[in-house]
Amino acid sequence: MENASARNLWGDFLDAHLEFASEDAPRVIHFYDNEKDANVCADLACKETKRAMSHALKGLQSRNEPLPKIGDFYVVTDWNGNAKCVIRTTSVKLLPYFSIRDEHARLEGEGDKSLDLWKNTHWDYFSRELGQFGAAPKDSMIVVFEQFEMLYKK
């Protein structure tokens, strides 16, 4: 882990949870592609209000990132790389965008937790993300819906 803040938080987590001492170093992530949303979502994850995140499958594939899997650990940072919490994936589902429902939006925990807000926010994000690869979101695109639990925070 290149991020010293994340490395320190992961070390503190392992000190408190020796049962995970043999785990590989986690990925270090921040949410979204902008400072405001990254910081808000990091705080929501630490408060356990945000318990899920969504990825465009095509975005993961275009960046050659593996699909998340149950048991994956992440150190969540704010936009500036300050480690905030450790999360662990509890569920991964591949869903067409058009099948996202109210429950998915509630689990993501952003804003008023409504499906309308989720769809608007994520459509904009997926447009920016996929636009980098010459693609655009579609109602039929596959969304990787990843649920997680917050395990440790400062």
CSV table of N, CA and C in Angstrom, one decimal:
chain,number,residue,atom,x,y,z
A,1,MET,N,0.8,-1.2,0.0
A,1,MET,CA,0.0,0.0,0.0
A,1,MET,C,0.9,1.2,0.0
A,2,GLU,N,0.7,2.1,-1.0
A,2,GLU,CA,1.5,3.3,-1.1
A,2,GLU,C,1.0,4.4,-0.2
A,3,ASN,N,-0.3,4.4,0.1
A,3,ASN,CA,-0.9,5.4,0.9
A,3,ASN,C,-0.6,5.2,2.4
A,4,ALA,N,0.2,6.0,3.1
A,4,ALA,CA,0.6,5.8,4.5
A,4,ALA,C,-0.6,5.9,5.4
A,5,SER,N,-1.5,6.8,5.1
A,5,SER,CA,-2.7,6.9,6.0
A,5,SER,C,-3.5,5.6,5.9
A,6,ALA,N,-3.7,5.0,4.7
A,6,ALA,CA,-4.4,3.7,4.6
A,6,ALA,C,-3.7,2.6,5.2
A,7,ARG,N,-2.4,2.6,5.0
A,7,ARG,CA,-1.5,1.5,5.6
A,7,ARG,C,-1.6,1.6,7.2
A,8,ASN,N,-1.6,2.8,7.7
A,8,ASN,CA,-1.8,2.9,9.2
A,8,ASN,C,-3.1,2.4,9.7
A,9,LEU,N,-4.2,2.8,9.0
A,9,LEU,CA,-5.5,2.4,9.4
A,9,LEU,C,-5.7,0.9,9.3
A,10,TRP,N,-5.1,0.3,8.2
A,10,TRP,CA,-5.2,-1.1,8.0
A,10,TRP,C,-4.4,-1.8,9.1
A,11,GLY,N,-3.3,-1.3,9.5
A,11,GLY,CA,-2.5,-1.9,10.6
A,11,GLY,C,-3.3,-1.8,11.9
A,12,ASP,N,-3.9,-0.6,12.2
A,12,ASP,CA,-4.8,-0.5,13.4
A,12,ASP,C,-5.9,-1.5,13.4
A,13,PHE,N,-6.5,-1.7,12.2
A,13,PHE,CA,-7.6,-2.7,12.1
A,13,PHE,C,-7.1,-4.1,12.4
A,14,LEU,N,-6.0,-4.4,11.8
A,14,LEU,CA,-5.4,-5.8,12.1
A,14,LEU,C,-5.0,-6.0,13.5
A,15,ASP,N,-4.5,-4.9,14.2
A,15,ASP,CA,-4.2,-5.0,15.6
A,15,ASP,C,-5.5,-5.3,16.4
A,16,ALA,N,-6.6,-4.8,16.0
A,16,ALA,CA,-7.9,-5.0,16.7
A,16,ALA,C,-8.6,-6.3,16.2
A,17,HIS,N,-8.2,-6.8,15.1
A,17,HIS,CA,-8.9,-8.0,14.5
A,17,HIS,C,-7.8,-9.0,14.0
A,18,LEU,N,-7.2,-9.6,14.9
A,18,LEU,CA,-6.1,-10.5,14.6
A,18,LEU,C,-6.6,-11.7,13.7
A,19,GLU,N,-7.9,-12.0,13.7
A,19,GLU,CA,-8.4,-13.1,12.8
A,19,GLU,C,-8.2,-12.8,11.4
A,20,PHE,N,-7.9,-11.5,11.0
A,20,PHE,CA,-7.7,-11.2,9.6
A,20,PHE,C,-6.3,-10.9,9.3
A,21,ALA,N,-5.3,-11.3,10.2
A,21,ALA,CA,-3.9,-11.0,10.0
A,21,ALA,C,-3.3,-11.6,8.7
A,22,SER,N,-3.9,-12.7,8.2
A,22,SER,CA,-3.3,-13.3,7.1
A,22,SER,C,-3.9,-12.8,5.7
A,23,GLU,N,-4.8,-11.8,5.8
A,23,GLU,CA,-5.5,-11.3,4.6
A,23,GLU,C,-4.4,-10.5,3.8
A,24,ASP,N,-4.6,-10.5,2.5
A,24,ASP,CA,-3.8,-9.6,1.7
A,24,ASP,C,-4.1,-8.2,1.9
A,25,ALA,N,-3.2,-7.3,1.6
A,25,ALA,CA,-3.5,-5.8,1.8
A,25,ALA,C,-4.7,-5.5,0.9
A,26,PRO,N,-5.6,-4.6,1.5
A,26,PRO,CA,-6.8,-4.3,0.8
A,26,PRO,C,-6.5,-3.2,-0.3
A,27,ARG,N,-7.5,-3.1,-1.2
A,27,ARG,CA,-7.5,-2.0,-2.2
A,27,ARG,C,-7.8,-0.7,-1.4
A,28,VAL,N,-7.2,0.4,-1.8
A,28,VAL,CA,-7.5,1.7,-1.2
A,28,VAL,C,-8.4,2.4,-2.3
A,29,ILE,N,-9.6,2.9,-1.8
A,29,ILE,CA,-10.5,3.5,-2.7
A,29,ILE,C,-11.1,4.8,-2.1
A,30,HIS,N,-11.6,5.6,-3.0
A,30,HIS,CA,-12.5,6.7,-2.7
A,30,HIS,C,-13.7,6.6,-3.6
A,31,PHE,N,-14.8,7.0,-3.1
A,31,PHE,CA,-16.0,7.0,-3.9
A,31,PHE,C,-16.0,8.1,-4.9
A,32,TYR,N,-16.7,7.9,-6.1
A,32,TYR,CA,-16.9,8.9,-7.1
A,32,TYR,C,-15.7,9.4,-7.7
A,33,ASP,N,-15.9,10.5,-8.5
A,33,ASP,CA,-14.8,11.1,-9.3
A,33,ASP,C,-14.6,12.6,-9.0
A,34,ASN,N,-15.1,13.0,-7.8
A,34,ASN,CA,-15.0,14.4,-7.5
A,34,ASN,C,-14.9,14.5,-5.9
A,35,GLU,N,-14.3,15.6,-5.5
A,35,GLU,CA,-14.0,15.7,-4.1
A,35,GLU,C,-15.2,15.8,-3.2
A,36,LYS,N,-16.2,16.5,-3.6
A,36,LYS,CA,-17.4,16.7,-2.7
A,36,LYS,C,-18.1,15.3,-2.5
A,37,ASP,N,-18.4,14.6,-3.6
A,37,ASP,CA,-19.1,13.3,-3.4
A,37,ASP,C,-18.2,12.3,-2.7
A,38,ALA,N,-16.9,12.3,-3.0
A,38,ALA,CA,-16.0,11.3,-2.4
A,38,ALA,C,-16.0,11.5,-0.9
A,39,ASN,N,-15.9,12.8,-0.4
A,39,ASN,CA,-15.9,13.0,1.0
A,39,ASN,C,-17.2,12.7,1.7
A,40,VAL,N,-18.3,13.1,1.1
A,40,VAL,CA,-19.6,12.8,1.6
A,40,VAL,C,-19.8,11.3,1.8
A,41,CYS,N,-19.5,10.6,0.7
A,41,CYS,CA,-19.8,9.2,0.7
A,41,CYS,C,-18.8,8.4,1.7
A,42,ALA,N,-17.6,8.9,1.9
A,42,ALA,CA,-16.7,8.3,2.9
A,42,ALA,C,-17.3,8.5,4.2
A,43,ASP,N,-17.8,9.7,4.5
A,43,ASP,CA,-18.5,9.9,5.8
A,43,ASP,C,-19.7,9.0,6.0
A,44,LEU,N,-20.5,8.9,5.0
A,44,LEU,CA,-21.7,8.0,5.0
A,44,LEU,C,-21.3,6.6,5.3
A,45,ALA,N,-20.2,6.1,4.7
A,45,ALA,CA,-19.8,4.7,4.9
A,45,ALA,C,-19.3,4.5,6.3
A,46,CYS,N,-18.6,5.5,6.8
A,46,CYS,CA,-18.1,5.4,8.2
A,46,CYS,C,-19.3,5.4,9.2
A,47,LYS,N,-20.4,6.1,8.9
A,47,LYS,CA,-21.6,6.2,9.8
A,47,LYS,C,-22.5,5.0,9.5
A,48,GLU,N,-22.1,4.1,8.6
A,48,GLU,CA,-22.9,2.9,8.2
A,48,GLU,C,-24.3,3.3,7.6
A,49,THR,N,-24.4,4.5,7.1
A,49,THR,CA,-25.5,4.9,6.3
A,49,THR,C,-25.4,4.4,4.9
A,50,LYS,N,-24.2,4.5,4.3
A,50,LYS,CA,-23.9,4.0,3.0
A,50,LYS,C,-23.4,2.5,3.2
A,51,ARG,N,-24.1,1.6,2.6
A,51,ARG,CA,-23.8,0.2,2.8
A,51,ARG,C,-23.7,-0.5,1.4
A,52,ALA,N,-23.6,0.3,0.4
A,52,ALA,CA,-23.5,-0.3,-1.0
A,52,ALA,C,-22.9,0.7,-1.9
A,53,MET,N,-22.3,0.2,-3.0
A,53,MET,CA,-21.8,1.0,-4.1
A,53,MET,C,-22.1,0.3,-5.4
A,54,SER,N,-22.1,1.1,-6.5
A,54,SER,CA,-22.4,0.5,-7.8
A,54,SER,C,-21.3,0.9,-8.8
A,55,HIS,N,-21.0,-0.1,-9.6
A,55,HIS,CA,-20.0,0.1,-10.7
A,55,HIS,C,-20.7,-0.2,-12.0
A,56,ALA,N,-20.3,0.5,-13.1
A,56,ALA,CA,-20.7,0.0,-14.4
A,56,ALA,C,-19.7,-1.1,-14.8
A,57,LEU,N,-20.3,-2.3,-15.1
A,57,LEU,CA,-19.5,-3.4,-15.5
A,57,LEU,C,-18.5,-3.0,-16.6
A,58,LYS,N,-19.0,-2.3,-17.6
A,58,LYS,CA,-18.2,-1.9,-18.7
A,58,LYS,C,-17.0,-1.0,-18.3
A,59,GLY,N,-17.2,-0.2,-17.2
A,59,GLY,CA,-16.1,0.7,-16.7
A,59,GLY,C,-15.1,-0.2,-16.1
A,60,LEU,N,-15.5,-1.2,-15.2
A,60,LEU,CA,-14.5,-2.1,-14.6
A,60,LEU,C,-13.7,-2.8,-15.7
A,61,GLN,N,-14.4,-3.3,-16.7
A,61,GLN,CA,-13.7,-4.1,-17.8
A,61,GLN,C,-12.8,-3.2,-18.5
A,62,SER,N,-13.2,-1.9,-18.8
A,62,SER,CA,-12.3,-1.0,-19.6
A,62,SER,C,-11.1,-0.7,-18.8
A,63,ARG,N,-11.1,-0.7,-17.5
A,63,ARG,CA,-10.0,-0.4,-16.6
A,63,ARG,C,-9.2,-1.6,-16.2
A,64,ASN,N,-9.7,-2.8,-16.8
A,64,ASN,CA,-9.1,-4.1,-16.4
A,64,ASN,C,-9.1,-4.3,-14.9
A,65,GLU,N,-10.2,-3.9,-14.2
A,65,GLU,CA,-10.3,-4.2,-12.8
A,65,GLU,C,-11.1,-5.4,-12.6
A,66,PRO,N,-10.8,-6.2,-11.6
A,66,PRO,CA,-11.5,-7.5,-11.4
A,66,PRO,C,-12.9,-7.1,-10.8
A,67,LEU,N,-13.8,-8.1,-11.0
A,67,LEU,CA,-15.1,-7.9,-10.4
A,67,LEU,C,-14.9,-8.0,-8.9
A,68,PRO,N,-15.6,-7.2,-8.1
A,68,PRO,CA,-15.6,-7.4,-6.6
A,68,PRO,C,-16.1,-8.8,-6.3
A,69,LYS,N,-15.6,-9.3,-5.1
A,69,LYS,CA,-16.2,-10.6,-4.6
A,69,LYS,C,-16.4,-10.5,-3.1
A,70,ILE,N,-17.3,-11.3,-2.7
A,70,ILE,CA,-17.6,-11.4,-1.2
A,70,ILE,C,-16.3,-11.6,-0.5
A,71,GLY,N,-16.1,-10.8,0.6
A,71,GLY,CA,-14.9,-11.0,1.4
A,71,GLY,C,-13.8,-9.9,1.0
A,72,ASP,N,-13.9,-9.2,-0.1
A,72,ASP,CA,-13.0,-8.2,-0.4
A,72,ASP,C,-12.9,-7.1,0.7
A,73,PHE,N,-11.7,-6.7,1.0
A,73,PHE,CA,-11.5,-5.6,2.0
A,73,PHE,C,-11.1,-4.3,1.2
A,74,TYR,N,-11.6,-3.2,1.7
A,74,TYR,CA,-11.1,-1.9,1.1
A,74,TYR,C,-10.9,-0.9,2.3
A,75,VAL,N,-9.9,-0.1,2.1
A,75,VAL,CA,-9.7,1.1,2.9
A,75,VAL,C,-10.3,2.2,2.2
A,76,VAL,N,-11.3,2.8,2.8
A,76,VAL,CA,-12.0,4.0,2.1
A,76,VAL,C,-11.3,5.2,2.6
A,77,THR,N,-11.0,6.1,1.6
A,77,THR,CA,-10.4,7.4,1.9
A,77,THR,C,-11.3,8.5,1.5
A,78,ASP,N,-10.9,9.7,2.0
A,78,ASP,CA,-11.6,10.9,1.4
A,78,ASP,C,-10.8,11.2,0.1
A,79,TRP,N,-11.2,12.3,-0.6
A,79,TRP,CA,-10.6,12.7,-1.8
A,79,TRP,C,-9.1,12.9,-1.7
A,80,ASN,N,-8.6,13.4,-0.6
A,80,ASN,CA,-7.2,13.7,-0.4
A,80,ASN,C,-6.4,12.5,0.1
A,81,GLY,N,-7.0,11.3,0.2
A,81,GLY,CA,-6.3,10.1,0.5
A,81,GLY,C,-6.2,9.9,2.0
A,82,ASN,N,-7.0,10.6,2.8
A,82,ASN,CA,-7.0,10.4,4.3
A,82,ASN,C,-7.9,9.2,4.6
A,83,ALA,N,-7.3,8.1,5.1
A,83,ALA,CA,-8.1,6.9,5.4
A,83,ALA,C,-9.2,7.2,6.4
A,84,LYS,N,-10.4,6.7,6.2
A,84,LYS,CA,-11.5,6.9,7.0
A,84,LYS,C,-12.0,5.6,7.6
A,85,CYS,N,-12.1,4.5,6.9
A,85,CYS,CA,-12.7,3.3,7.4
A,85,CYS,C,-12.3,2.1,6.6
A,86,VAL,N,-12.5,0.9,7.2
A,86,VAL,CA,-12.3,-0.3,6.5
A,86,VAL,C,-13.6,-1.0,6.3
A,87,ILE,N,-13.9,-1.4,5.0
A,87,ILE,CA,-15.1,-2.0,4.7
A,87,ILE,C,-14.8,-3.4,4.1
A,88,ARG,N,-15.8,-4.3,4.1
A,88,ARG,CA,-15.7,-5.6,3.5
A,88,ARG,C,-17.0,-6.0,2.7
A,89,THR,N,-16.8,-6.5,1.6
A,89,THR,CA,-17.9,-6.8,0.7
A,89,THR,C,-18.7,-8.0,1.2
A,90,THR,N,-20.0,-7.8,1.2
A,90,THR,CA,-20.9,-8.9,1.7
A,90,THR,C,-21.8,-9.5,0.6
A,91,SER,N,-21.9,-8.8,-0.5
A,91,SER,CA,-22.8,-9.3,-1.5
A,91,SER,C,-22.4,-8.6,-2.9
A,92,VAL,N,-22.5,-9.3,-4.0
A,92,VAL,CA,-22.2,-8.7,-5.3
A,92,VAL,C,-23.3,-9.3,-6.2
A,93,LYS,N,-24.0,-8.3,-6.9
A,93,LYS,CA,-25.0,-8.7,-7.8
A,93,LYS,C,-24.8,-8.0,-9.1
A,94,LEU,N,-25.0,-8.7,-10.2
A,94,LEU,CA,-25.0,-8.0,-11.5
A,94,LEU,C,-26.4,-7.8,-12.0
A,95,LEU,N,-26.8,-6.5,-12.2
A,95,LEU,CA,-28.1,-6.2,-12.5
A,95,LEU,C,-28.2,-5.2,-13.7
A,96,PRO,N,-29.2,-5.3,-14.6
A,96,PRO,CA,-29.4,-4.3,-15.6
A,96,PRO,C,-29.7,-3.0,-14.9
A,97,TYR,N,-29.2,-1.9,-15.4
A,97,TYR,CA,-29.5,-0.6,-14.8
A,97,TYR,C,-31.0,-0.4,-14.6
A,98,PHE,N,-31.9,-0.8,-15.6
A,98,PHE,CA,-33.3,-0.6,-15.5
A,98,PHE,C,-33.9,-1.4,-14.4
A,99,SER,N,-33.2,-2.3,-13.8
A,99,SER,CA,-33.8,-3.1,-12.7
A,99,SER,C,-33.5,-2.6,-11.3
A,100,ILE,N,-32.7,-1.6,-11.2
A,100,ILE,CA,-32.3,-1.0,-9.9
A,100,ILE,C,-33.6,-0.5,-9.3
A,101,ARG,N,-33.8,-0.8,-8.0
A,101,ARG,CA,-35.1,-0.5,-7.3
A,101,ARG,C,-34.8,0.4,-6.1
A,102,ASP,N,-35.9,0.8,-5.4
A,102,ASP,CA,-35.8,1.7,-4.2
A,102,ASP,C,-34.8,1.1,-3.2
A,103,GLU,N,-34.8,-0.2,-2.9
A,103,GLU,CA,-34.0,-0.8,-1.9
A,103,GLU,C,-32.5,-0.6,-2.2
A,104,HIS,N,-32.1,-0.7,-3.5
A,104,HIS,CA,-30.7,-0.4,-3.9
A,104,HIS,C,-30.3,1.0,-3.5
A,105,ALA,N,-31.2,2.0,-3.8
A,105,ALA,CA,-30.9,3.4,-3.5
A,105,ALA,C,-30.8,3.6,-2.0
A,106,ARG,N,-31.7,3.0,-1.3
A,106,ARG,CA,-31.6,3.1,0.2
A,106,ARG,C,-30.3,2.5,0.8
A,107,LEU,N,-29.8,1.4,0.2
A,107,LEU,CA,-28.6,0.8,0.7
A,107,LEU,C,-27.4,1.7,0.3
A,108,GLU,N,-27.5,2.4,-0.8
A,108,GLU,CA,-26.4,3.3,-1.1
A,108,GLU,C,-26.3,4.5,-0.2
A,109,GLY,N,-27.5,4.9,0.4
A,109,GLY,CA,-27.5,5.9,1.5
A,109,GLY,C,-27.2,7.3,1.1
A,110,GLU,N,-27.3,7.7,-0.1
A,110,GLU,CA,-26.9,9.0,-0.5
A,110,GLU,C,-28.1,9.9,-0.6
A,111,GLY,N,-27.9,11.2,-0.2
A,111,GLY,CA,-29.0,12.2,-0.3
A,111,GLY,C,-30.2,11.8,0.4
A,112,ASP,N,-31.3,11.9,-0.3
A,112,ASP,CA,-32.6,11.5,0.3
A,112,ASP,C,-32.9,10.0,0.2
A,113,LYS,N,-31.9,9.3,-0.4
A,113,LYS,CA,-32.0,7.8,-0.5
A,113,LYS,C,-33.1,7.3,-1.5
A,114,SER,N,-33.5,8.3,-2.4
A,114,SER,CA,-34.6,7.9,-3.3
A,114,SER,C,-34.0,7.3,-4.6
A,115,LEU,N,-34.8,6.5,-5.3
A,115,LEU,CA,-34.5,5.9,-6.5
A,115,LEU,C,-34.2,7.0,-7.6
A,116,ASP,N,-35.0,8.1,-7.6
A,116,ASP,CA,-34.8,9.2,-8.6
A,116,ASP,C,-33.4,9.8,-8.4
A,117,LEU,N,-33.1,10.1,-7.2
A,117,LEU,CA,-31.7,10.7,-6.9
A,117,LEU,C,-30.6,9.7,-7.4
A,118,TRP,N,-30.8,8.4,-7.0
A,118,TRP,CA,-29.8,7.4,-7.4
A,118,TRP,C,-29.6,7.4,-8.9
A,119,LYS,N,-30.8,7.3,-9.6
A,119,LYS,CA,-30.7,7.2,-11.1
A,119,LYS,C,-30.0,8.4,-11.7
A,120,ASN,N,-30.4,9.6,-11.2
A,120,ASN,CA,-29.8,10.8,-11.8
A,120,ASN,C,-28.3,10.9,-11.5
A,121,THR,N,-28.0,10.7,-10.2
A,121,THR,CA,-26.6,10.8,-9.8
A,121,THR,C,-25.7,9.7,-10.5
A,122,HIS,N,-26.2,8.5,-10.6
A,122,HIS,CA,-25.4,7.4,-11.2
A,122,HIS,C,-25.3,7.5,-12.7
A,123,TRP,N,-26.4,8.0,-13.3
A,123,TRP,CA,-26.4,8.2,-14.8
A,123,TRP,C,-25.3,9.2,-15.2
A,124,ASP,N,-25.3,10.3,-14.4
A,124,ASP,CA,-24.3,11.3,-14.6
A,124,ASP,C,-22.9,10.7,-14.4
A,125,TYR,N,-22.7,10.0,-13.3
A,125,TYR,CA,-21.4,9.4,-13.1
A,125,TYR,C,-21.0,8.4,-14.1
A,126,PHE,N,-21.9,7.5,-14.5
A,126,PHE,CA,-21.6,6.5,-15.5
A,126,PHE,C,-21.3,7.2,-16.9
A,127,SER,N,-22.0,8.3,-17.1
A,127,SER,CA,-21.7,9.0,-18.4
A,127,SER,C,-20.3,9.5,-18.4
A,128,ARG,N,-19.8,10.1,-17.3
A,128,ARG,CA,-18.4,10.6,-17.2
A,128,ARG,C,-17.5,9.4,-17.3
A,129,GLU,N,-17.7,8.4,-16.5
A,129,GLU,CA,-16.8,7.2,-16.5
A,129,GLU,C,-16.7,6.5,-17.8
A,130,LEU,N,-17.8,6.2,-18.4
A,130,LEU,CA,-17.8,5.5,-19.7
A,130,LEU,C,-17.4,6.4,-20.9
A,131,GLY,N,-17.6,7.7,-20.8
A,131,GLY,CA,-17.2,8.6,-21.8
A,131,GLY,C,-15.7,8.6,-22.0
A,132,GLN,N,-15.0,8.3,-21.0
A,132,GLN,CA,-13.5,8.2,-21.1
A,132,GLN,C,-13.1,7.0,-22.1
A,133,PHE,N,-14.0,6.1,-22.3
A,133,PHE,CA,-13.7,4.9,-23.1
A,133,PHE,C,-14.5,4.9,-24.4
A,134,GLY,N,-15.1,6.1,-24.7
A,134,GLY,CA,-15.9,6.2,-25.9
A,134,GLY,C,-17.2,5.5,-25.9
A,135,ALA,N,-17.8,5.3,-24.7
A,135,ALA,CA,-19.0,4.6,-24.5
A,135,ALA,C,-20.0,5.5,-23.7
A,136,ALA,N,-21.2,5.1,-23.7
A,136,ALA,CA,-22.3,5.9,-23.0
A,136,ALA,C,-23.1,4.9,-22.2
A,137,PRO,N,-23.7,5.3,-21.1
A,137,PRO,CA,-24.6,4.4,-20.3
A,137,PRO,C,-25.9,4.1,-21.1
A,138,LYS,N,-26.5,3.0,-20.9
A,138,LYS,CA,-27.7,2.5,-21.5
A,138,LYS,C,-28.6,2.0,-20.4
A,139,ASP,N,-29.9,2.0,-20.6
A,139,ASP,CA,-30.8,1.4,-19.6
A,139,ASP,C,-30.5,-0.1,-19.4
A,140,SER,N,-30.0,-0.8,-20.4
A,140,SER,CA,-29.7,-2.2,-20.4
A,140,SER,C,-28.3,-2.5,-19.9
A,141,MET,N,-27.5,-1.5,-19.6
A,141,MET,CA,-26.1,-1.8,-19.2
A,141,MET,C,-26.1,-2.6,-17.8
A,142,ILE,N,-25.1,-3.3,-17.6
A,142,ILE,CA,-25.0,-4.1,-16.4
A,142,ILE,C,-24.3,-3.3,-15.3
A,143,VAL,N,-25.0,-3.2,-14.2
A,143,VAL,CA,-24.5,-2.5,-13.0
A,143,VAL,C,-24.0,-3.6,-12.0
A,144,VAL,N,-22.8,-3.4,-11.5
A,144,VAL,CA,-22.3,-4.3,-10.4
A,144,VAL,C,-22.7,-3.7,-9.1
A,145,PHE,N,-23.6,-4.3,-8.4
A,145,PHE,CA,-24.1,-3.7,-7.1
A,145,PHE,C,-23.5,-4.4,-6.0
A,146,GLU,N,-22.6,-3.7,-5.3
A,146,GLU,CA,-21.8,-4.3,-4.2
A,146,GLU,C,-22.2,-3.8,-2.9
A,147,GLN,N,-22.6,-4.7,-2.0
A,147,GLN,CA,-23.0,-4.4,-0.6
A,147,GLN,C,-21.8,-4.6,0.3
A,148,PHE,N,-21.6,-3.8,1.3
A,148,PHE,CA,-20.5,-4.0,2.2
A,148,PHE,C,-20.9,-3.7,3.7
A,149,GLU,N,-20.0,-4.1,4.6
A,149,GLU,CA,-20.2,-3.7,6.0
A,149,GLU,C,-19.0,-2.9,6.4
A,150,MET,N,-19.2,-1.9,7.2
A,150,MET,CA,-18.1,-1.1,7.8
A,150,MET,C,-17.6,-1.9,9.0
A,151,LEU,N,-16.3,-2.2,9.0
A,151,LEU,CA,-15.7,-3.0,10.1
A,151,LEU,C,-14.9,-2.2,11.1
A,152,TYR,N,-14.3,-1.0,10.6
A,152,TYR,CA,-13.4,-0.3,11.5
A,152,TYR,C,-13.3,1.1,11.0
A,153,LYS,N,-13.2,2.1,11.9
A,153,LYS,CA,-13.0,3.5,11.6
A,153,LYS,C,-12.1,4.1,12.7
A,154,LYS,N,-11.5,5.2,12.3
A,154,LYS,CA,-10.7,5.9,13.3
A,154,LYS,C,-11.6,6.5,14.4
